[in-house]
mmCIF file with all atom_site columns, C-alpha atoms in Angstrom:
data_model
loop_
_atom_site.group_PDB
_atom_site.id
_atom_site.type_symbol
_atom_site.label_atom_id
_atom_site.label_alt_id
_atom_site.label_comp_id
_atom_site.label_asym_id
_atom_site.label_entity_id
_atom_site.label_seq_id
_atom_site.pdbx_PDB_ins_code
_atom_site.Cartn_x
_atom_site.Cartn_y
_atom_site.Cartn_z
_atom_site.occupancy
_atom_site.B_iso_or_equiv
_atom_site.pdbx_formal_charge
_atom_site.auth_seq_id
_atom_site.auth_comp_id
_atom_site.auth_asym_id
_atom_site.auth_atom_id
_atom_site.pdbx_PDB_model_num
ATOM 1   C CA . UNK A 1 1   ? 0.000   0.000  0.000  1.00 76.00 ? 10  UNK A CA 1
ATOM 2   C CA . UNK A 1 2   ? 1.173   3.506  -0.796 1.00 83.00 ? 11  UNK A CA 1
ATOM 3   C CA . UNK A 1 3   ? -0.882  4.872  2.121  1.00 92.00 ? 12  UNK A CA 1
ATOM 4   C CA . UNK A 1 4   ? -1.740  8.569  1.781  1.00 95.00 ? 13  UNK A CA 1
ATOM 5   C CA . UNK A 1 5   ? -0.108  10.372 -1.138 1.00 95.00 ? 14  UNK A CA 1
ATOM 6   C CA . UNK A 1 6   ? -0.035  14.103 -1.842 1.00 96.00 ? 15  UNK A CA 1
ATOM 7   C CA . UNK A 1 7   ? 1.015   16.099 -4.885 1.00 96.00 ? 16  UNK A CA 1
ATOM 8   C CA . UNK A 1 8   ? 2.793   18.375 -5.459 1.00 96.00 ? 17  UNK A CA 1
ATOM 9   C CA . UNK A 1 9   ? 5.448   18.397 -2.702 1.00 95.00 ? 18  UNK A CA 1
ATOM 10  C CA . UNK A 1 10  ? 6.285   22.044 -3.286 1.00 96.00 ? 19  UNK A CA 1
ATOM 11  C CA . UNK A 1 11  ? 4.407   24.855 -5.024 1.00 96.00 ? 20  UNK A CA 1
ATOM 12  C CA . UNK A 1 12  ? 4.913   28.578 -5.476 1.00 97.00 ? 21  UNK A CA 1
ATOM 13  C CA . UNK A 1 13  ? 1.930   30.695 -6.501 1.00 96.00 ? 22  UNK A CA 1
ATOM 14  C CA . UNK A 1 14  ? 1.328   34.352 -7.144 1.00 97.00 ? 23  UNK A CA 1
ATOM 15  C CA . UNK A 1 15  ? -1.453  36.166 -5.315 1.00 97.00 ? 24  UNK A CA 1
ATOM 16  C CA . UNK A 1 16  ? -4.765  35.550 -7.049 1.00 97.00 ? 25  UNK A CA 1
ATOM 17  C CA . UNK A 1 17  ? -3.795  32.318 -8.769 1.00 97.00 ? 26  UNK A CA 1
ATOM 18  C CA . UNK A 1 18  ? -5.811  29.166 -8.217 1.00 96.00 ? 27  UNK A CA 1
ATOM 19  C CA . UNK A 1 19  ? -4.634  25.613 -7.802 1.00 96.00 ? 28  UNK A CA 1
ATOM 20  C CA . UNK A 1 20  ? -5.627  22.175 -6.553 1.00 97.00 ? 29  UNK A CA 1
ATOM 21  C CA . UNK A 1 21  ? -3.678  20.127 -4.017 1.00 98.00 ? 30  UNK A CA 1
ATOM 22  C CA . UNK A 1 22  ? -4.185  16.446 -4.649 1.00 98.00 ? 31  UNK A CA 1
ATOM 23  C CA . UNK A 1 23  ? -4.655  13.782 -1.981 1.00 97.00 ? 32  UNK A CA 1
ATOM 24  C CA . UNK A 1 24  ? -5.288  10.072 -2.471 1.00 97.00 ? 33  UNK A CA 1
ATOM 25  C CA . UNK A 1 25  ? -5.382  7.035  -0.194 1.00 97.00 ? 34  UNK A CA 1
ATOM 26  C CA . UNK A 1 26  ? -5.470  3.345  -1.031 1.00 95.00 ? 35  UNK A CA 1
ATOM 27  C CA . UNK A 1 27  ? -6.583  2.002  2.361  1.00 93.00 ? 36  UNK A CA 1
ATOM 28  C CA . UNK A 1 28  ? -10.337 2.275  1.681  1.00 92.00 ? 37  UNK A CA 1
ATOM 29  C CA . UNK A 1 29  ? -10.689 4.715  4.572  1.00 93.00 ? 38  UNK A CA 1
ATOM 30  C CA . UNK A 1 30  ? -14.035 6.449  4.925  1.00 93.00 ? 39  UNK A CA 1
ATOM 31  C CA . UNK A 1 31  ? -12.734 9.582  6.660  1.00 93.00 ? 40  UNK A CA 1
ATOM 32  C CA . UNK A 1 32  ? -10.388 12.095 5.035  1.00 95.00 ? 41  UNK A CA 1
ATOM 33  C CA . UNK A 1 33  ? -9.297  15.538 6.167  1.00 95.00 ? 42  UNK A CA 1
ATOM 34  C CA . UNK A 1 34  ? -7.080  18.494 5.307  1.00 97.00 ? 43  UNK A CA 1
ATOM 35  C CA . UNK A 1 35  ? -4.944  20.400 7.810  1.00 97.00 ? 44  UNK A CA 1
ATOM 36  C CA . UNK A 1 36  ? -2.590  23.319 7.550  1.00 97.00 ? 45  UNK A CA 1
ATOM 37  C CA . UNK A 1 37  ? 0.523   23.629 9.695  1.00 94.00 ? 46  UNK A CA 1
ATOM 38  C CA . UNK A 1 38  ? 1.824   27.023 10.707 1.00 92.00 ? 47  UNK A CA 1
ATOM 39  C CA . UNK A 1 39  ? 4.669   27.775 13.159 1.00 83.00 ? 48  UNK A CA 1
ATOM 40  C CA . UNK A 1 40  ? 3.517   27.823 16.778 1.00 79.00 ? 49  UNK A CA 1
ATOM 41  C CA . UNK A 1 41  ? -0.057  26.898 15.890 1.00 81.00 ? 50  UNK A CA 1
ATOM 42  C CA . UNK A 1 42  ? 0.036   23.154 15.451 1.00 86.00 ? 51  UNK A CA 1
ATOM 43  C CA . UNK A 1 43  ? -2.215  21.704 12.794 1.00 93.00 ? 52  UNK A CA 1
ATOM 44  C CA . UNK A 1 44  ? -5.576  23.285 12.119 1.00 94.00 ? 53  UNK A CA 1
ATOM 45  C CA . UNK A 1 45  ? -8.424  21.538 10.344 1.00 94.00 ? 54  UNK A CA 1
ATOM 46  C CA . UNK A 1 46  ? -9.530  23.069 7.040  1.00 96.00 ? 55  UNK A CA 1
ATOM 47  C CA . UNK A 1 47  ? -12.172 20.644 5.723  1.00 96.00 ? 56  UNK A CA 1
ATOM 48  C CA . UNK A 1 48  ? -13.023 17.034 6.311  1.00 94.00 ? 57  UNK A CA 1
ATOM 49  C CA . UNK A 1 49  ? -15.161 14.284 4.815  1.00 94.00 ? 58  UNK A CA 1
ATOM 50  C CA . UNK A 1 50  ? -16.863 11.292 6.395  1.00 91.00 ? 59  UNK A CA 1
ATOM 51  C CA . UNK A 1 51  ? -17.533 9.579  3.067  1.00 92.00 ? 60  UNK A CA 1
ATOM 52  C CA . UNK A 1 52  ? -17.928 10.077 -0.670 1.00 92.00 ? 61  UNK A CA 1
ATOM 53  C CA . UNK A 1 53  ? -20.252 12.986 -1.378 1.00 94.00 ? 62  UNK A CA 1
ATOM 54  C CA . UNK A 1 54  ? -20.109 14.319 2.204  1.00 94.00 ? 63  UNK A CA 1
ATOM 55  C CA . UNK A 1 55  ? -17.870 17.181 3.309  1.00 95.00 ? 64  UNK A CA 1
ATOM 56  C CA . UNK A 1 56  ? -17.876 19.666 6.152  1.00 94.00 ? 65  UNK A CA 1
ATOM 57  C CA . UNK A 1 57  ? -15.933 22.706 7.287  1.00 95.00 ? 66  UNK A CA 1
ATOM 58  C CA . UNK A 1 58  ? -13.247 22.658 9.908  1.00 93.00 ? 67  UNK A CA 1
ATOM 59  C CA . UNK A 1 59  ? -11.665 25.446 11.916 1.00 92.00 ? 68  UNK A CA 1
ATOM 60  C CA . UNK A 1 60  ? -10.169 27.483 9.028  1.00 95.00 ? 69  UNK A CA 1
ATOM 61  C CA . UNK A 1 61  ? -12.203 26.837 5.832  1.00 97.00 ? 70  UNK A CA 1
ATOM 62  C CA . UNK A 1 62  ? -12.209 30.296 4.249  1.00 96.00 ? 71  UNK A CA 1
ATOM 63  C CA . UNK A 1 63  ? -10.511 30.448 0.850  1.00 96.00 ? 72  UNK A CA 1
ATOM 64  C CA . UNK A 1 64  ? -10.604 26.684 0.321  1.00 97.00 ? 73  UNK A CA 1
ATOM 65  C CA . UNK A 1 65  ? -13.023 24.323 -1.405 1.00 97.00 ? 74  UNK A CA 1
ATOM 66  C CA . UNK A 1 66  ? -13.222 20.539 -1.311 1.00 97.00 ? 75  UNK A CA 1
ATOM 67  C CA . UNK A 1 67  ? -15.255 17.784 -2.894 1.00 96.00 ? 76  UNK A CA 1
ATOM 68  C CA . UNK A 1 68  ? -15.237 14.015 -2.454 1.00 96.00 ? 77  UNK A CA 1
ATOM 69  C CA . UNK A 1 69  ? -16.508 12.176 -5.507 1.00 96.00 ? 78  UNK A CA 1
ATOM 70  C CA . UNK A 1 70  ? -14.696 8.903  -4.680 1.00 96.00 ? 79  UNK A CA 1
ATOM 71  C CA . UNK A 1 71  ? -13.549 7.175  -1.508 1.00 95.00 ? 80  UNK A CA 1
ATOM 72  C CA . UNK A 1 72  ? -9.913  7.411  -2.614 1.00 96.00 ? 81  UNK A CA 1
ATOM 73  C CA . UNK A 1 73  ? -9.521  11.092 -3.531 1.00 97.00 ? 82  UNK A CA 1
ATOM 74  C CA . UNK A 1 74  ? -9.992  14.323 -1.608 1.00 98.00 ? 83  UNK A CA 1
ATOM 75  C CA . UNK A 1 75  ? -8.611  17.359 -3.493 1.00 98.00 ? 84  UNK A CA 1
ATOM 76  C CA . UNK A 1 76  ? -8.246  20.772 -1.869 1.00 98.00 ? 85  UNK A CA 1
ATOM 77  C CA . UNK A 1 77  ? -8.818  23.804 -4.097 1.00 98.00 ? 86  UNK A CA 1
ATOM 78  C CA . UNK A 1 78  ? -7.471  27.281 -3.481 1.00 96.00 ? 87  UNK A CA 1
ATOM 79  C CA . UNK A 1 79  ? -9.773  29.635 -5.340 1.00 92.00 ? 88  UNK A CA 1
ATOM 80  C CA . UNK A 1 80  ? -7.671  32.816 -5.265 1.00 96.00 ? 89  UNK A CA 1
ATOM 81  C CA . UNK A 1 81  ? -4.397  32.368 -3.415 1.00 96.00 ? 90  UNK A CA 1
ATOM 82  C CA . UNK A 1 82  ? -3.363  34.884 -0.762 1.00 97.00 ? 91  UNK A CA 1
ATOM 83  C CA . UNK A 1 83  ? -0.051  35.256 1.121  1.00 96.00 ? 92  UNK A CA 1
ATOM 84  C CA . UNK A 1 84  ? -1.884  34.190 4.311  1.00 96.00 ? 93  UNK A CA 1
ATOM 85  C CA . UNK A 1 85  ? -2.291  30.751 2.724  1.00 97.00 ? 94  UNK A CA 1
ATOM 86  C CA . UNK A 1 86  ? 1.463   30.187 2.725  1.00 97.00 ? 95  UNK A CA 1
ATOM 87  C CA . UNK A 1 87  ? 1.717   27.048 4.828  1.00 97.00 ? 96  UNK A CA 1
ATOM 88  C CA . UNK A 1 88  ? 2.379   23.330 4.850  1.00 96.00 ? 97  UNK A CA 1
ATOM 89  C CA . UNK A 1 89  ? -0.712  21.310 4.001  1.00 97.00 ? 98  UNK A CA 1
ATOM 90  C CA . UNK A 1 90  ? -1.325  17.776 5.224  1.00 97.00 ? 99  UNK A CA 1
ATOM 91  C CA . UNK A 1 91  ? -3.971  15.329 4.132  1.00 97.00 ? 100 UNK A CA 1
ATOM 92  C CA . UNK A 1 92  ? -5.012  12.497 6.439  1.00 95.00 ? 101 UNK A CA 1
ATOM 93  C CA . UNK A 1 93  ? -7.346  9.508  6.407  1.00 94.00 ? 102 UNK A CA 1
ATOM 94  C CA . UNK A 1 94  ? -8.842  7.107  8.927  1.00 91.00 ? 103 UNK A CA 1
ATOM 95  C CA . UNK A 1 95  ? -11.268 4.228  9.159  1.00 87.00 ? 104 UNK A CA 1
ATOM 96  C CA . UNK A 1 96  ? -14.795 4.809  10.367 1.00 79.00 ? 105 UNK A CA 1
ATOM 97  C CA . UNK A 1 97  ? -14.951 1.686  12.508 1.00 70.00 ? 106 UNK A CA 1
ATOM 98  C CA . UNK A 1 98  ? -12.304 0.216  14.795 1.00 64.00 ? 107 UNK A CA 1
ATOM 99  C CA . UNK A 1 99  ? -9.658  2.905  14.379 1.00 62.00 ? 108 UNK A CA 1
ATOM 100 C CA . UNK A 1 100 ? -10.206 4.872  17.614 1.00 69.00 ? 109 UNK A CA 1
ATOM 101 C CA . UNK A 1 101 ? -9.874  7.871  15.307 1.00 73.00 ? 110 UNK A CA 1
ATOM 102 C CA . UNK A 1 102 ? -6.187  7.202  14.530 1.00 84.00 ? 111 UNK A CA 1
ATOM 103 C CA . UNK A 1 103 ? -5.309  9.149  11.395 1.00 90.00 ? 112 UNK A CA 1
ATOM 104 C CA . UNK A 1 104 ? -2.686  8.404  8.737  1.00 92.00 ? 113 UNK A CA 1
ATOM 105 C CA . UNK A 1 105 ? -0.942  11.401 7.231  1.00 94.00 ? 114 UNK A CA 1
ATOM 106 C CA . UNK A 1 106 ? 0.499   12.158 3.831  1.00 95.00 ? 115 UNK A CA 1
ATOM 107 C CA . UNK A 1 107 ? 3.989   13.691 3.401  1.00 93.00 ? 116 UNK A CA 1
ATOM 108 C CA . UNK A 1 108 ? 2.646   17.235 2.997  1.00 95.00 ? 117 UNK A CA 1
ATOM 109 C CA . UNK A 1 109 ? 2.652   20.006 0.391  1.00 96.00 ? 118 UNK A CA 1
ATOM 110 C CA . UNK A 1 110 ? 4.689   23.133 1.096  1.00 95.00 ? 119 UNK A CA 1
ATOM 111 C CA . UNK A 1 111 ? 2.914   26.106 -0.493 1.00 97.00 ? 120 UNK A CA 1
ATOM 112 C CA . UNK A 1 112 ? 4.323   29.602 -0.851 1.00 97.00 ? 121 UNK A CA 1
ATOM 113 C CA . UNK A 1 113 ? 2.116   32.446 -2.066 1.00 97.00 ? 122 UNK A CA 1
ATOM 114 C CA . UNK A 1 114 ? 3.982   35.551 -3.216 1.00 96.00 ? 123 UNK A CA 1
ATOM 115 C CA . UNK B 2 1   ? -15.303 22.826 21.819 1.00 81.00 ? 6   UNK B CA 1
ATOM 116 C CA . UNK B 2 2   ? -12.414 20.411 22.079 1.00 87.00 ? 7   UNK B CA 1
ATOM 117 C CA . UNK B 2 3   ? -8.952  21.831 22.756 1.00 91.00 ? 8   UNK B CA 1
ATOM 118 C CA . UNK B 2 4   ? -5.419  20.647 23.504 1.00 94.00 ? 9   UNK B CA 1
ATOM 119 C CA . UNK B 2 5   ? -2.709  22.597 25.304 1.00 94.00 ? 10  UNK B CA 1
ATOM 120 C CA . UNK B 2 6   ? 0.952   21.606 25.183 1.00 93.00 ? 11  UNK B CA 1
ATOM 121 C CA . UNK B 2 7   ? 3.816   22.969 27.224 1.00 81.00 ? 12  UNK B CA 1
ATOM 122 C CA . UNK B 2 8   ? 5.681   25.879 25.732 1.00 75.00 ? 13  UNK B CA 1
ATOM 123 C CA . UNK B 2 9   ? 8.812   25.013 23.806 1.00 81.00 ? 14  UNK B CA 1
ATOM 124 C CA . UNK B 2 10  ? 11.336  24.614 22.468 1.00 93.00 ? 15  UNK B CA 1
ATOM 125 C CA . UNK B 2 11  ? 12.922  21.994 24.710 1.00 95.00 ? 16  UNK B CA 1
ATOM 126 C CA . UNK B 2 12  ? 16.672  21.400 24.593 1.00 96.00 ? 17  UNK B CA 1
ATOM 127 C CA . UNK B 2 13  ? 18.220  18.399 26.355 1.00 97.00 ? 18  UNK B CA 1
ATOM 128 C CA . UNK B 2 14  ? 21.480  16.511 26.511 1.00 97.00 ? 19  UNK B CA 1
ATOM 129 C CA . UNK B 2 15  ? 21.595  12.901 25.385 1.00 97.00 ? 20  UNK B CA 1
ATOM 130 C CA . UNK B 2 16  ? 20.377  10.429 28.051 1.00 96.00 ? 21  UNK B CA 1
ATOM 131 C CA . UNK B 2 17  ? 18.367  13.118 29.886 1.00 97.00 ? 22  UNK B CA 1
ATOM 132 C CA . UNK B 2 18  ? 14.787  12.526 31.053 1.00 97.00 ? 23  UNK B CA 1
ATOM 133 C CA . UNK B 2 19  ? 12.040  14.032 28.918 1.00 97.00 ? 24  UNK B CA 1
ATOM 134 C CA . UNK B 2 20  ? 8.580   15.234 29.879 1.00 97.00 ? 25  UNK B CA 1
ATOM 135 C CA . UNK B 2 21  ? 6.285   17.143 27.541 1.00 97.00 ? 26  UNK B CA 1
ATOM 136 C CA . UNK B 2 22  ? 3.052   18.191 29.209 1.00 97.00 ? 27  UNK B CA 1
ATOM 137 C CA . UNK B 2 23  ? -0.301  17.931 27.472 1.00 97.00 ? 28  UNK B CA 1
ATOM 138 C CA . UNK B 2 24  ? -3.752  18.743 28.850 1.00 97.00 ? 29  UNK B CA 1
ATOM 139 C CA . UNK B 2 25  ? -7.072  18.623 27.048 1.00 95.00 ? 30  UNK B CA 1
ATOM 140 C CA . UNK B 2 26  ? -10.682 19.745 27.155 1.00 93.00 ? 31  UNK B CA 1
ATOM 141 C CA . UNK B 2 27  ? -13.250 17.537 25.463 1.00 89.00 ? 32  UNK B CA 1
ATOM 142 C CA . UNK B 2 28  ? -16.805 16.283 25.645 1.00 82.00 ? 33  UNK B CA 1
ATOM 143 C CA . UNK B 2 29  ? -17.517 12.592 25.492 1.00 80.00 ? 34  UNK B CA 1
ATOM 144 C CA . UNK B 2 30  ? -14.744 10.009 25.651 1.00 81.00 ? 35  UNK B CA 1
ATOM 145 C CA . UNK B 2 31  ? -11.965 10.954 23.227 1.00 89.00 ? 36  UNK B CA 1
ATOM 146 C CA . UNK B 2 32  ? -8.901  8.990  22.232 1.00 91.00 ? 37  UNK B CA 1
ATOM 147 C CA . UNK B 2 33  ? -5.547  10.672 22.834 1.00 94.00 ? 38  UNK B CA 1
ATOM 148 C CA . UNK B 2 34  ? -2.495  10.593 20.601 1.00 95.00 ? 39  UNK B CA 1
ATOM 149 C CA . UNK B 2 35  ? 1.098   11.711 20.365 1.00 97.00 ? 40  UNK B CA 1
ATOM 150 C CA . UNK B 2 36  ? 2.372   12.299 16.846 1.00 96.00 ? 41  UNK B CA 1
ATOM 151 C CA . UNK B 2 37  ? 6.001   13.005 15.926 1.00 96.00 ? 42  UNK B CA 1
ATOM 152 C CA . UNK B 2 38  ? 7.317   14.986 12.963 1.00 94.00 ? 43  UNK B CA 1
ATOM 153 C CA . UNK B 2 39  ? 10.971  14.521 12.039 1.00 93.00 ? 44  UNK B CA 1
ATOM 154 C CA . UNK B 2 40  ? 12.664  17.307 10.056 1.00 88.00 ? 45  UNK B CA 1
ATOM 155 C CA . UNK B 2 41  ? 11.292  17.580 6.533  1.00 84.00 ? 46  UNK B CA 1
ATOM 156 C CA . UNK B 2 42  ? 8.771   14.777 7.006  1.00 87.00 ? 47  UNK B CA 1
ATOM 157 C CA . UNK B 2 43  ? 5.069   14.286 7.660  1.00 89.00 ? 48  UNK B CA 1
ATOM 158 C CA . UNK B 2 44  ? 3.427   13.195 10.913 1.00 93.00 ? 49  UNK B CA 1
ATOM 159 C CA . UNK B 2 45  ? 3.819   9.703  12.305 1.00 93.00 ? 50  UNK B CA 1
ATOM 160 C CA . UNK B 2 46  ? 1.813   8.210  15.117 1.00 94.00 ? 51  UNK B CA 1
ATOM 161 C CA . UNK B 2 47  ? 4.071   7.717  18.141 1.00 97.00 ? 52  UNK B CA 1
ATOM 162 C CA . UNK B 2 48  ? 1.569   6.280  20.622 1.00 96.00 ? 53  UNK B CA 1
ATOM 163 C CA . UNK B 2 49  ? -2.080  6.364  21.580 1.00 94.00 ? 54  UNK B CA 1
ATOM 164 C CA . UNK B 2 50  ? -4.523  5.637  24.400 1.00 94.00 ? 55  UNK B CA 1
ATOM 165 C CA . UNK B 2 51  ? -8.229  5.100  23.927 1.00 90.00 ? 56  UNK B CA 1
ATOM 166 C CA . UNK B 2 52  ? -9.662  5.143  27.448 1.00 89.00 ? 57  UNK B CA 1
ATOM 167 C CA . UNK B 2 53  ? -8.931  6.392  30.947 1.00 91.00 ? 58  UNK B CA 1
ATOM 168 C CA . UNK B 2 54  ? -5.870  4.870  32.666 1.00 94.00 ? 59  UNK B CA 1
ATOM 169 C CA . UNK B 2 55  ? -4.601  3.350  29.403 1.00 94.00 ? 60  UNK B CA 1
ATOM 170 C CA . UNK B 2 56  ? -0.850  3.684  28.887 1.00 97.00 ? 61  UNK B CA 1
ATOM 171 C CA . UNK B 2 57  ? 0.455   4.089  25.363 1.00 96.00 ? 62  UNK B CA 1
ATOM 172 C CA . UNK B 2 58  ? 4.085   3.204  24.689 1.00 97.00 ? 63  UNK B CA 1
ATOM 173 C CA . UNK B 2 59  ? 6.456   3.035  21.734 1.00 96.00 ? 64  UNK B CA 1
ATOM 174 C CA . UNK B 2 60  ? 10.220  3.455  21.135 1.00 95.00 ? 65  UNK B CA 1
ATOM 175 C CA . UNK B 2 61  ? 10.798  4.097  24.857 1.00 97.00 ? 66  UNK B CA 1
ATOM 176 C CA . UNK B 2 62  ? 8.166   6.853  25.029 1.00 98.00 ? 67  UNK B CA 1
ATOM 177 C CA . UNK B 2 63  ? 5.161   6.519  27.334 1.00 98.00 ? 68  UNK B CA 1
ATOM 178 C CA . UNK B 2 64  ? 2.010   8.476  28.118 1.00 98.00 ? 69  UNK B CA 1
ATOM 179 C CA . UNK B 2 65  ? -0.909  7.683  30.437 1.00 97.00 ? 70  UNK B CA 1
ATOM 180 C CA . UNK B 2 66  ? -4.491  8.831  29.817 1.00 96.00 ? 71  UNK B CA 1
ATOM 181 C CA . UNK B 2 67  ? -5.469  10.609 33.060 1.00 96.00 ? 72  UNK B CA 1
ATOM 182 C CA . UNK B 2 68  ? -9.140  11.516 33.026 1.00 93.00 ? 73  UNK B CA 1
ATOM 183 C CA . UNK B 2 69  ? -9.098  13.033 36.528 1.00 93.00 ? 74  UNK B CA 1
ATOM 184 C CA . UNK B 2 70  ? -6.447  15.587 35.527 1.00 95.00 ? 75  UNK B CA 1
ATOM 185 C CA . UNK B 2 71  ? -7.380  15.677 31.792 1.00 95.00 ? 76  UNK B CA 1
ATOM 186 C CA . UNK B 2 72  ? -3.741  15.051 30.918 1.00 96.00 ? 77  UNK B CA 1
ATOM 187 C CA . UNK B 2 73  ? -1.641  12.893 28.597 1.00 97.00 ? 78  UNK B CA 1
ATOM 188 C CA . UNK B 2 74  ? 1.970   13.814 29.352 1.00 98.00 ? 79  UNK B CA 1
ATOM 189 C CA . UNK B 2 75  ? 4.721   12.317 27.181 1.00 98.00 ? 80  UNK B CA 1
ATOM 190 C CA . UNK B 2 76  ? 7.797   10.862 28.938 1.00 98.00 ? 81  UNK B CA 1
ATOM 191 C CA . UNK B 2 77  ? 11.023  9.127  27.991 1.00 98.00 ? 82  UNK B CA 1
ATOM 192 C CA . UNK B 2 78  ? 13.669  8.038  30.435 1.00 97.00 ? 83  UNK B CA 1
ATOM 193 C CA . UNK B 2 79  ? 16.743  8.577  28.243 1.00 96.00 ? 84  UNK B CA 1
ATOM 194 C CA . UNK B 2 80  ? 16.540  10.632 25.061 1.00 97.00 ? 85  UNK B CA 1
ATOM 195 C CA . UNK B 2 81  ? 18.787  10.226 22.046 1.00 97.00 ? 86  UNK B CA 1
ATOM 196 C CA . UNK B 2 82  ? 19.930  12.670 19.381 1.00 97.00 ? 87  UNK B CA 1
ATOM 197 C CA . UNK B 2 83  ? 17.647  10.832 16.956 1.00 96.00 ? 88  UNK B CA 1
ATOM 198 C CA . UNK B 2 84  ? 14.614  11.871 19.068 1.00 97.00 ? 89  UNK B CA 1
ATOM 199 C CA . UNK B 2 85  ? 15.040  15.476 17.921 1.00 97.00 ? 90  UNK B CA 1
ATOM 200 C CA . UNK B 2 86  ? 11.720  16.327 16.292 1.00 96.00 ? 91  UNK B CA 1
ATOM 201 C CA . UNK B 2 87  ? 8.441   18.167 16.794 1.00 95.00 ? 92  UNK B CA 1
ATOM 202 C CA . UNK B 2 88  ? 5.934   16.398 19.048 1.00 96.00 ? 93  UNK B CA 1
ATOM 203 C CA . UNK B 2 89  ? 2.188   16.969 18.808 1.00 96.00 ? 94  UNK B CA 1
ATOM 204 C CA . UNK B 2 90  ? -0.472  15.976 21.304 1.00 96.00 ? 95  UNK B CA 1
ATOM 205 C CA . UNK B 2 91  ? -3.901  15.405 19.749 1.00 94.00 ? 96  UNK B CA 1
ATOM 206 C CA . UNK B 2 92  ? -7.367  14.180 20.605 1.00 91.00 ? 97  UNK B CA 1
ATOM 207 C CA . UNK B 2 93  ? -10.035 12.603 18.472 1.00 88.00 ? 98  UNK B CA 1
ATOM 208 C CA . UNK B 2 94  ? -13.271 10.701 18.724 1.00 74.00 ? 99  UNK B CA 1
ATOM 209 C CA . UNK B 2 95  ? -15.689 11.651 21.445 1.00 63.00 ? 100 UNK B CA 1
ATOM 210 C CA . UNK B 2 96  ? -17.994 13.976 19.545 1.00 61.00 ? 101 UNK B CA 1
ATOM 211 C CA . UNK B 2 97  ? -15.407 14.646 16.786 1.00 64.00 ? 102 UNK B CA 1
ATOM 212 C CA . UNK B 2 98  ? -15.117 11.609 14.539 1.00 71.00 ? 103 UNK B CA 1
ATOM 213 C CA . UNK B 2 99  ? -12.989 11.799 11.411 1.00 76.00 ? 104 UNK B CA 1
ATOM 214 C CA . UNK B 2 100 ? -10.832 14.663 12.632 1.00 85.00 ? 105 UNK B CA 1
ATOM 215 C CA . UNK B 2 101 ? -8.223  15.478 15.234 1.00 90.00 ? 106 UNK B CA 1
ATOM 216 C CA . UNK B 2 102 ? -7.657  18.497 17.440 1.00 91.00 ? 107 UNK B CA 1
ATOM 217 C CA . UNK B 2 103 ? -3.961  19.274 17.883 1.00 93.00 ? 108 UNK B CA 1
ATOM 218 C CA . UNK B 2 104 ? -1.830  21.094 20.408 1.00 93.00 ? 109 UNK B CA 1
ATOM 219 C CA . UNK B 2 105 ? 0.601   23.674 19.096 1.00 92.00 ? 110 UNK B CA 1
ATOM 220 C CA . UNK B 2 106 ? 3.558   21.289 18.999 1.00 93.00 ? 111 UNK B CA 1
ATOM 221 C CA . UNK B 2 107 ? 6.786   21.139 21.012 1.00 94.00 ? 112 UNK B CA 1
ATOM 222 C CA . UNK B 2 108 ? 10.173  21.293 19.333 1.00 94.00 ? 113 UNK B CA 1
ATOM 223 C CA . UNK B 2 109 ? 12.664  18.940 20.978 1.00 96.00 ? 114 UNK B CA 1
ATOM 224 C CA . UNK B 2 110 ? 16.381  19.227 20.313 1.00 96.00 ? 115 UNK B CA 1
ATOM 225 C CA . UNK B 2 111 ? 18.773  16.687 21.836 1.00 97.00 ? 116 UNK B CA 1
ATOM 226 C CA . UNK B 2 112 ? 22.502  17.453 21.899 1.00 96.00 ? 117 UNK B CA 1
ATOM 227 C CA . UNK B 2 113 ? 25.250  14.786 22.117 1.00 94.00 ? 118 UNK B CA 1
#
């Protein structure tokens, strides 16, 4: 199993540009989520999904869109990038039953917005 | 809502010193508690977990006990190594928050030879 994969690893955008961060998992996990990591603030939840077709907002959803058309994929879209979105983004997945909410993380995408 | 508070960092220790990183939480229901570790340039890895009160999680010489009476989950290791240098995150999940985790702010640990 590849686990949770994320692409790209690094990205530089200009203010106002849009892009999609890709996330995929091959563990058949029902739950998937996106976090951003900023210095001194830990990881904060952006959006999450409890299954295909179902998404919900986390703590910091503004400026980001998600959709979940398949169990495997959970892309994160930046509609109009802003310097405040410079961060490291992590995708994670977990099973609905029997996992005690343990999440598996991807390697991250480091995004810089100029 | 749920919240996690970790001790202020960074923490700098000499090799073979004793490590404690404090973590306290606020949550409704009966959450699971986790410690994740992030080595330089990498993603997060699960270090240990505990799913109910009085459970002790352990891995790689690290331990933490789920204390419901003090709402704490402090991380300890008796003798740290240079290779333990990393960022450590306390997190909670479950309870009323399935499918997502609430994290503390992270503690940077540096171990010198």
